[in-house]
Coordinates of C-alpha atoms in Angstrom, one line a residue:
X138 CA -27.9 1.2 -27.9
X139 CA -28.4 0.6 -24.2
X140 CA -29.3 3.0 -21.2
X141 CA -27.7 1.7 -17.8
X142 CA -27.7 3.1 -14.6
X143 CA -25.8 1.8 -11.4
X144 CA -25.4 3.4 -8.2
X145 CA -23.6 1.3 -5.7
X146 CA -23.8 3.3 -2.4
X147 CA -20.6 2.2 -0.4
X148 CA -18.5 -0.4 -2.3
X149 CA -18.1 -3.4 0.2
X150 CA -15.0 -5.1 1.3
X151 CA -12.8 -1.9 1.0
X152 CA -11.6 0.3 3.8
X153 CA -13.9 3.3 4.0
X154 CA -16.6 4.6 2.0
X155 CA -16.8 5.1 -1.9
X156 CA -19.8 4.9 -4.2
X157 CA -19.7 3.8 -8.0
X158 CA -22.1 5.8 -10.2
X159 CA -22.7 4.9 -13.7
X160 CA -25.1 6.7 -16.2
X161 CA -25.2 5.7 -19.7
X162 CA -27.8 6.7 -22.3
X163 CA -28.1 5.3 -25.9
X164 CA -24.7 3.6 -25.2
X165 CA -22.9 7.0 -24.4
X166 CA -21.2 7.5 -21.0
X167 CA -22.9 10.5 -19.3
X168 CA -21.4 9.8 -15.8
X169 CA -18.9 7.2 -14.5
X170 CA -17.3 8.1 -11.3
X171 CA -15.9 6.6 -8.2
X172 CA -17.1 8.8 -5.5
X173 CA -14.9 9.1 -2.5
X174 CA -17.4 10.5 0.3
X175 CA -15.3 10.2 3.4
X176 CA -14.8 13.6 5.4
X177 CA -11.3 15.1 5.1
X178 CA -9.1 14.3 8.0
X179 CA -6.8 17.3 8.1
X180 CA -3.8 15.6 9.6
X181 CA -1.5 18.1 7.9
X182 CA -3.4 20.9 10.0
X183 CA -3.1 18.7 13.1
X184 CA 0.7 18.4 12.6
X185 CA 1.4 22.2 12.6
X186 CA 3.0 23.4 15.9
X187 CA 3.7 19.8 17.1
X188 CA 7.0 18.5 18.0
X189 CA 9.5 16.9 15.7
X190 CA 9.5 13.5 17.9
X191 CA 5.5 13.7 17.9
X192 CA 5.0 13.3 14.1
X193 CA 5.7 9.7 13.6
X194 CA 3.2 8.7 16.4
X195 CA 0.5 11.4 15.1
X196 CA 0.7 10.1 11.4
X197 CA 1.0 6.5 12.4
X198 CA -2.8 7.0 13.4
X199 CA -3.8 7.8 9.8
X200 CA -4.3 4.1 9.0
X201 CA -4.4 0.9 11.3
X202 CA -3.2 -1.0 8.4
X203 CA -0.2 0.9 7.2
X204 CA 0.7 2.3 10.4
X205 CA 4.4 1.1 10.1
X206 CA 4.4 2.7 6.7
X207 CA 3.4 6.0 7.9
X208 CA 5.6 5.9 10.9
X209 CA 8.5 4.8 8.7
X210 CA 7.8 7.5 6.2
X211 CA 7.4 10.1 8.8
X212 CA 10.6 9.3 10.4
X213 CA 12.5 9.3 7.1
X214 CA 11.1 12.9 6.3
X215 CA 12.3 14.1 9.8
X216 CA 15.7 12.4 9.4
X217 CA 16.1 14.2 5.9
X218 CA 15.4 17.6 7.5
X219 CA 17.8 17.1 10.3
X220 CA 20.5 15.6 8.3
X221 CA 20.5 12.3 9.9
X222 CA 21.7 9.0 8.6
X223 CA 20.3 6.1 10.7
X224 CA 22.7 3.0 11.5
X225 CA 22.6 0.1 9.6
X226 CA 21.1 -1.9 12.4
X227 CA 18.1 0.6 12.5
X228 CA 17.6 0.3 8.9
X229 CA 17.6 -3.5 9.0
X230 CA 15.1 -3.4 11.7
X231 CA 12.8 -0.9 9.8
X232 CA 13.0 -3.2 6.8
X233 CA 11.8 -6.1 8.9
X234 CA 8.9 -4.6 10.3
X235 CA 8.2 -3.2 7.0
X236 CA 8.0 -6.7 5.6
X237 CA 5.9 -7.7 8.5
X238 CA 3.2 -4.9 7.6
X239 CA 3.5 -5.6 3.9
X240 CA 2.7 -9.2 4.2
X241 CA -0.2 -8.7 6.8
X242 CA -1.8 -6.2 4.6
X243 CA -1.4 -8.2 1.5
X244 CA -2.9 -11.3 3.1
X245 CA -5.9 -9.4 4.5
X246 CA -6.6 -8.1 0.9
X247 CA -6.2 -11.1 -1.4
X248 CA -7.6 -13.7 1.1
X249 CA -10.3 -11.8 3.2
X250 CA -11.4 -9.1 0.8
X251 CA -10.7 -10.4 -2.9
X252 CA -11.1 -14.2 -2.5
X253 CA -14.8 -14.3 -1.6
X254 CA -15.6 -12.9 -5.4
X255 CA -14.0 -16.0 -6.8
X256 CA -16.0 -18.2 -4.5
X257 CA -19.2 -16.6 -5.3
X258 CA -19.7 -15.3 -1.7
X259 CA -20.4 -11.9 -0.3
X260 CA -17.8 -12.1 2.5
X261 CA -15.1 -14.3 4.0
X262 CA -17.6 -15.5 6.8
X263 CA -19.4 -18.2 4.7
X264 CA -16.0 -19.3 3.5
X265 CA -15.3 -20.3 7.1
X266 CA -17.8 -22.9 6.8
X267 CA -17.5 -23.9 3.0
X268 CA -13.5 -23.8 3.0
X269 CA -12.4 -24.0 6.7
X270 CA -8.8 -25.0 5.6
X271 CA -8.5 -21.8 3.4
X272 CA -9.7 -19.4 6.1
X273 CA -7.7 -21.2 8.8
X274 CA -4.4 -20.8 6.5
X275 CA -5.0 -17.1 5.9
X276 CA -5.5 -16.5 9.7
X277 CA -2.3 -18.5 10.5
X278 CA -0.4 -16.2 7.8
X279 CA -2.1 -13.0 9.0
X280 CA -1.0 -13.8 12.6
X281 CA 2.6 -14.6 11.7
X282 CA 2.9 -11.1 9.8
X283 CA 1.4 -9.0 12.8
X284 CA 3.7 -11.1 15.1
X285 CA 6.7 -9.6 13.3
X286 CA 5.5 -6.2 13.8
X287 CA 4.9 -6.8 17.3
X288 CA 8.7 -8.2 17.8
X289 CA 10.1 -5.2 16.3
X290 CA 7.8 -2.5 16.8
X291 CA 6.6 -3.3 20.4
X292 CA 2.9 -3.8 19.4
X293 CA 1.1 -5.4 16.5
X294 CA -0.3 -2.0 15.0
X295 CA 0.9 1.7 15.6
X296 CA 4.4 0.7 16.6
X297 CA 5.8 2.3 19.7
X298 CA 9.5 1.6 19.6
X299 CA 10.2 3.2 16.1
X300 CA 11.8 6.7 16.8
X301 CA 13.9 9.2 14.9
X302 CA 17.3 7.8 14.4
X303 CA 16.7 4.5 15.8
X304 CA 14.7 2.2 18.1
X305 CA 13.9 2.7 22.0
X306 CA 13.8 -1.2 22.4
X307 CA 16.0 -3.6 20.3
X308 CA 14.6 -7.3 20.0
X309 CA 16.2 -10.0 21.8
X310 CA 18.2 -12.3 19.7
X311 CA 16.0 -15.4 21.1
X312 CA 13.0 -13.4 19.8
X313 CA 14.4 -13.0 16.5
X314 CA 15.6 -16.8 16.2
X315 CA 12.0 -17.7 17.2
X316 CA 10.6 -15.6 14.5
X317 CA 12.8 -16.9 12.0
X318 CA 11.6 -20.4 12.6
X319 CA 8.0 -19.3 12.4
X320 CA 8.8 -17.8 9.1
X321 CA 10.5 -20.9 7.7
X322 CA 7.5 -23.1 9.0
X323 CA 5.2 -20.8 7.0
X324 CA 6.4 -21.8 3.6
X325 CA 3.9 -24.8 3.1
X326 CA 1.1 -22.3 3.7
X327 CA 2.5 -19.8 1.1
X328 CA 2.9 -22.5 -1.5
X329 CA -0.7 -23.6 -0.8
X330 CA -1.8 -20.0 -1.3
X331 CA 0.0 -19.9 -4.8
X332 CA -1.7 -23.2 -5.6
X333 CA -5.0 -21.9 -4.8
X334 CA -4.6 -18.4 -6.6
X335 CA -3.1 -20.2 -9.7
X336 CA -6.5 -21.8 -10.2
X337 CA -8.5 -18.5 -9.9
X338 CA -10.0 -17.0 -13.1
X339 CA -8.9 -13.6 -13.3
X340 CA -11.0 -11.2 -15.4
X341 CA -9.4 -10.7 -18.7
X342 CA -9.0 -6.9 -19.2
X343 CA -6.1 -4.8 -20.0
X344 CA -5.3 -1.0 -20.1
X345 CA -1.8 0.6 -20.2
X346 CA -1.3 3.2 -17.9
X347 CA 1.7 5.1 -16.3
X348 CA 3.2 2.8 -13.5
X349 CA 4.8 4.7 -10.7
X350 CA 6.8 3.3 -7.8
X351 CA 10.4 3.8 -6.1
X352 CA 13.1 1.8 -7.6
X353 CA 16.5 0.9 -6.1
X354 CA 19.3 -0.9 -8.0
X355 CA 20.5 -2.5 -4.9
X356 CA 17.3 -4.3 -3.8
X357 CA 13.4 -4.6 -4.4
X358 CA 12.4 -1.0 -3.4
X359 CA 10.2 -0.8 -0.2
X360 CA 12.1 1.6 2.1
X361 CA 14.4 3.6 -0.1
X362 CA 14.9 4.4 -3.6
X363 CA 14.2 7.1 -6.3
X364 CA 10.7 7.8 -8.1
X365 CA 10.5 5.8 -11.3
X366 CA 7.9 5.7 -14.2
X367 CA 7.1 2.8 -16.5
X368 CA 7.3 5.4 -19.1
X369 CA 10.7 6.0 -18.3
X370 CA 13.0 8.3 -16.1
X371 CA 13.9 8.6 -12.5
X372 CA 13.9 11.6 -10.1
X373 CA 14.9 11.7 -6.4
X374 CA 12.2 11.6 -3.7
X375 CA 13.0 15.3 -2.9
X376 CA 11.7 16.4 -6.1
X377 CA 8.3 14.6 -5.9
X378 CA 6.2 17.8 -6.5
X379 CA 7.9 17.8 -9.9
X380 CA 6.5 14.5 -10.8
X381 CA 3.0 14.4 -9.1
X382 CA 0.2 16.7 -9.9
X383 CA -2.7 16.8 -7.5
X384 CA -6.1 18.4 -8.5
X385 CA -9.6 18.6 -7.0
X386 CA -12.6 17.2 -8.4
X387 CA -16.2 17.8 -7.6
X388 CA -17.3 14.2 -6.8
X389 CA -14.5 13.3 -4.5
X390 CA -13.0 14.3 -1.1
X391 CA -10.0 12.5 -2.3
X392 CA -7.7 14.7 -4.6
X393 CA -6.9 13.1 -8.1
X394 CA -3.3 12.6 -9.1
X395 CA -1.5 12.7 -12.5
X396 CA 2.0 12.5 -13.7
X397 CA 3.2 12.2 -17.3
X398 CA -0.3 10.9 -18.4
X399 CA -4.0 11.8 -17.2
X400 CA -3.5 9.3 -14.4
X401 CA -1.0 6.6 -13.1
X402 CA -1.0 3.6 -10.9
X403 CA 0.8 2.9 -7.8
X404 CA 1.1 -0.2 -5.6
X405 CA 2.0 -3.9 -6.1
X406 CA 1.4 -4.2 -9.7
X407 CA 3.4 -0.9 -10.4
X408 CA 6.4 -2.1 -8.3
X409 CA 6.4 -5.8 -9.9
X410 CA 6.4 -4.0 -13.5
X411 CA 9.1 -1.7 -12.6
X412 CA 11.3 -3.7 -10.3
X413 CA 10.7 -7.3 -11.3
X414 CA 14.5 -8.0 -11.6
X415 CA 15.1 -7.2 -7.9
X416 CA 12.5 -9.8 -6.7
X417 CA 14.0 -12.7 -4.6
X418 CA 14.2 -16.1 -6.2
X419 CA 11.2 -17.7 -4.6
X420 CA 8.9 -14.8 -5.5
X421 CA 10.0 -15.0 -9.3
X422 CA 9.3 -18.6 -9.2
X423 CA 5.7 -17.9 -7.6
X424 CA 5.2 -15.2 -10.5
X425 CA 5.8 -17.8 -13.2
X426 CA 3.4 -20.2 -11.5
X427 CA 0.7 -17.4 -11.1
X428 CA 1.2 -16.5 -14.7
X429 CA 2.4 -12.9 -13.9
X430 CA 4.5 -11.7 -16.9
X431 CA 5.8 -8.1 -16.8
X432 CA 4.8 -5.7 -18.1
X433 CA 1.2 -6.5 -16.8
X434 CA -1.6 -4.2 -17.8
X435 CA -4.3 -5.9 -16.1
X436 CA -5.5 -4.2 -12.9
X437 CA -7.3 -7.4 -11.6
X438 CA -3.5 -8.9 -11.4
X439 CA -2.7 -6.3 -8.5
X440 CA -3.8 -9.1 -6.0
X441 CA -1.4 -11.6 -7.7
X442 CA 1.4 -9.2 -7.6
X443 CA 0.7 -8.8 -3.7
X444 CA 1.0 -12.5 -3.4
X445 CA 4.4 -12.4 -5.2
X446 CA 5.4 -9.6 -2.8
X447 CA 4.3 -11.4 0.2
X448 CA 6.6 -14.4 -0.7
X449 CA 9.5 -11.9 -1.5
X450 CA 8.9 -10.2 2.0
X451 CA 9.0 -13.6 3.9
X452 CA 12.3 -14.6 2.0
X453 CA 13.7 -11.2 2.7
X454 CA 12.6 -11.3 6.5
X455 CA 14.5 -14.5 6.8
X456 CA 17.7 -12.9 5.3
X457 CA 17.4 -9.7 7.3
X458 CA 17.1 -11.8 10.6
X459 CA 20.2 -13.9 9.7
X460 CA 22.2 -10.5 9.0
X461 CA 21.0 -9.0 12.4
X462 CA 22.0 -12.1 14.3
X463 CA 25.5 -12.5 12.6
X464 CA 26.3 -8.9 13.1
X465 CA 24.9 -8.8 16.7
X466 CA 22.2 -6.7 18.2
X467 CA 23.3 -3.7 20.4
X468 CA 21.6 -0.4 21.9
X469 CA 22.3 2.6 20.1
X470 CA 22.6 6.4 20.8
X471 CA 19.3 7.9 19.3
X472 CA 20.0 11.5 20.3
X473 CA 19.0 14.1 17.6
X474 CA 20.6 17.5 16.9
X475 CA 17.6 19.7 16.0
X476 CA 17.8 22.2 13.1
X477 CA 15.4 24.1 11.0
X478 CA 14.8 22.7 7.7
X479 CA 12.6 20.6 5.2
X480 CA 12.6 17.0 4.6
X481 CA 10.9 14.6 2.4
X482 CA 10.4 11.0 3.0
X483 CA 9.0 8.3 0.7
X484 CA 8.3 4.6 1.2
X485 CA 6.4 1.9 -0.9
X486 CA 3.6 0.8 1.7
X487 CA 1.2 -1.9 0.7
X488 CA -1.1 0.5 -1.8
X489 CA 1.7 2.3 -3.2
X490 CA 4.2 5.3 -2.8
X491 CA 3.6 7.4 0.3
X492 CA 5.1 10.7 0.5
X493 CA 5.5 12.7 4.0
X494 CA 7.1 16.3 3.9
X495 CA 7.7 18.3 6.9
X496 CA 9.2 22.0 7.5
X497 CA 10.5 22.6 11.0
X498 CA 11.6 25.7 12.8
X499 CA 14.6 26.2 15.0
X500 CA 12.7 24.8 17.9
X501 CA 11.9 21.5 16.0
X502 CA 8.1 22.5 15.7
X503 CA 6.3 21.7 12.5
X504 CA 5.4 24.8 10.4
X505 CA 4.2 22.9 7.4
X506 CA 3.4 19.5 6.3
X507 CA 2.2 17.7 3.1
X508 CA 1.0 14.0 3.0
X509 CA 0.2 12.2 -0.3
X510 CA -1.3 8.9 0.2
X511 CA -1.2 5.8 -2.3
X512 CA -5.1 5.3 -2.8
X513 CA -5.5 9.2 -3.7
X514 CA -2.9 8.4 -6.4
X515 CA -5.1 5.4 -7.7
X516 CA -8.4 7.0 -7.8
X517 CA -8.2 8.8 -11.2
X518 CA -6.8 5.7 -12.7
X519 CA -9.6 3.5 -11.5
X520 CA -12.0 5.8 -13.2
X521 CA -10.0 5.7 -16.4
X522 CA -10.3 1.8 -15.9
X523 CA -14.0 2.3 -15.6
X524 CA -14.3 4.1 -18.9
X525 CA -12.5 1.6 -20.7
X526 CA -13.9 -1.6 -19.3
X527 CA -17.6 -0.4 -19.0
X528 CA -18.3 -0.3 -23.0
X529 CA -16.9 -3.9 -23.2
X530 CA -19.6 -5.0 -20.8
X531 CA -22.8 -3.4 -21.9
X532 CA -24.2 -6.7 -23.5
X533 CA -24.1 -8.3 -20.1
X534 CA -26.6 -8.2 -17.2
X535 CA -26.7 -5.0 -14.9
X536 CA -25.7 -7.3 -11.9
X537 CA -22.6 -8.8 -13.6
X538 CA -21.5 -5.3 -14.8
X539 CA -21.9 -3.8 -11.3
X540 CA -20.0 -6.8 -9.8
X541 CA -17.1 -6.4 -12.2
X542 CA -16.9 -2.7 -11.2
X543 CA -16.8 -3.6 -7.6
X544 CA -14.1 -6.3 -8.1
X545 CA -12.1 -3.7 -10.0
X546 CA -12.2 -1.1 -7.2
X547 CA -11.3 -3.9 -4.6
X548 CA -8.4 -5.0 -6.9
X549 CA -6.7 -1.7 -6.1
X550 CA -6.9 -2.5 -2.4
X551 CA -8.1 1.1 -1.6
X552 CA -7.7 2.6 1.8
X553 CA -10.3 5.2 1.3
X554 CA -10.3 6.8 4.5
X555 CA -6.5 7.5 4.2
X556 CA -7.0 9.0 0.9
X557 CA -9.1 12.0 1.7
X558 CA -6.7 14.8 1.7
X559 CA -8.0 18.3 1.3
X560 CA -11.0 20.1 0.0
X561 CA -10.8 23.4 -1.8
X562 CA -13.1 25.8 0.2
X563 CA -14.4 28.7 -1.1
X564 CA -16.1 31.4 1.0
X565 CA -18.8 33.5 -0.6

């Protein structure tokens, strides 16, 4: 029976700081944790007392990668509280910029953070010399996705034109036509990406868990839907607290989350598992080429699911631009009637379902806020994966076990800084 101690201080190629601790004595797990060691950020506390039209801009700063996701979810929560229904044009523009952010985040993850593991390198920097065509392709795709965000949102990150009930600036038709052509021109790069990733040897590991995401019978759910579980059943977004149970653990500044089981997964693989039929044709074609069949229980396939979603988003973006151009773009009235109340917004951001809930007083000032971030929902599930995979690796060298655990954490694409939520503080 083997003794094993692993202490990885700050997993690399993830956003933020997290540690992996493994302590096994005589083949028995004594400690096996993913420690989130970032400081709590207290965004909910910062929101209290702020105006209704400041919330989206403040919460956008939670993340430089998911800024559009936080902005959109914040706007939806405020609109739900005020009883607002944005126009069809606003919804289409939000879905377009959402696609841009989804693509740029996924491309960043599977090319720059995950791919080096499969080339036996410590980062993407050596790849620039050994595989320049791959890195140049990744940079082209990343720039394209960021440009979608800039055309719609006014800048590449932290969009400035998105506001409650509309946009302060509508893209010009010429800008959308130019962007459409760039998206069409990107298909060869995405096909080459599928060809590359179909050759990678994905670790063979499966563990069934609960897969939670939004779902929508009309489309692949990113912007809108109800909460669905792979274990069955749906509930409206407004009832999210009936589904998600958060708890504090001693070794993490990020809360753990559970639903039907002890843990659950959110993110690209959960979405594909729950919503495969709503994927657009080119995305389904890519899934077949990449060997992604649903239900898929291998968390290392999250990156493959992200690639499938990237293709879906590109195809969907072209369709949205066609729809906007055919309907004609126009300036819209974004005035808002303030009222006291509570609203919940939920969107599927790159790493999973994001929830914002605000309560407003009669002046439109925030009196309470609750934010649940995708990575915080995944942390407990990663630890469950650890406990399932480590016993299968004990006959291997320590370095190989450590690398496999790091790859498993990276597969979830954690945004650790965003996940830190709240600590229980006990005064004595």
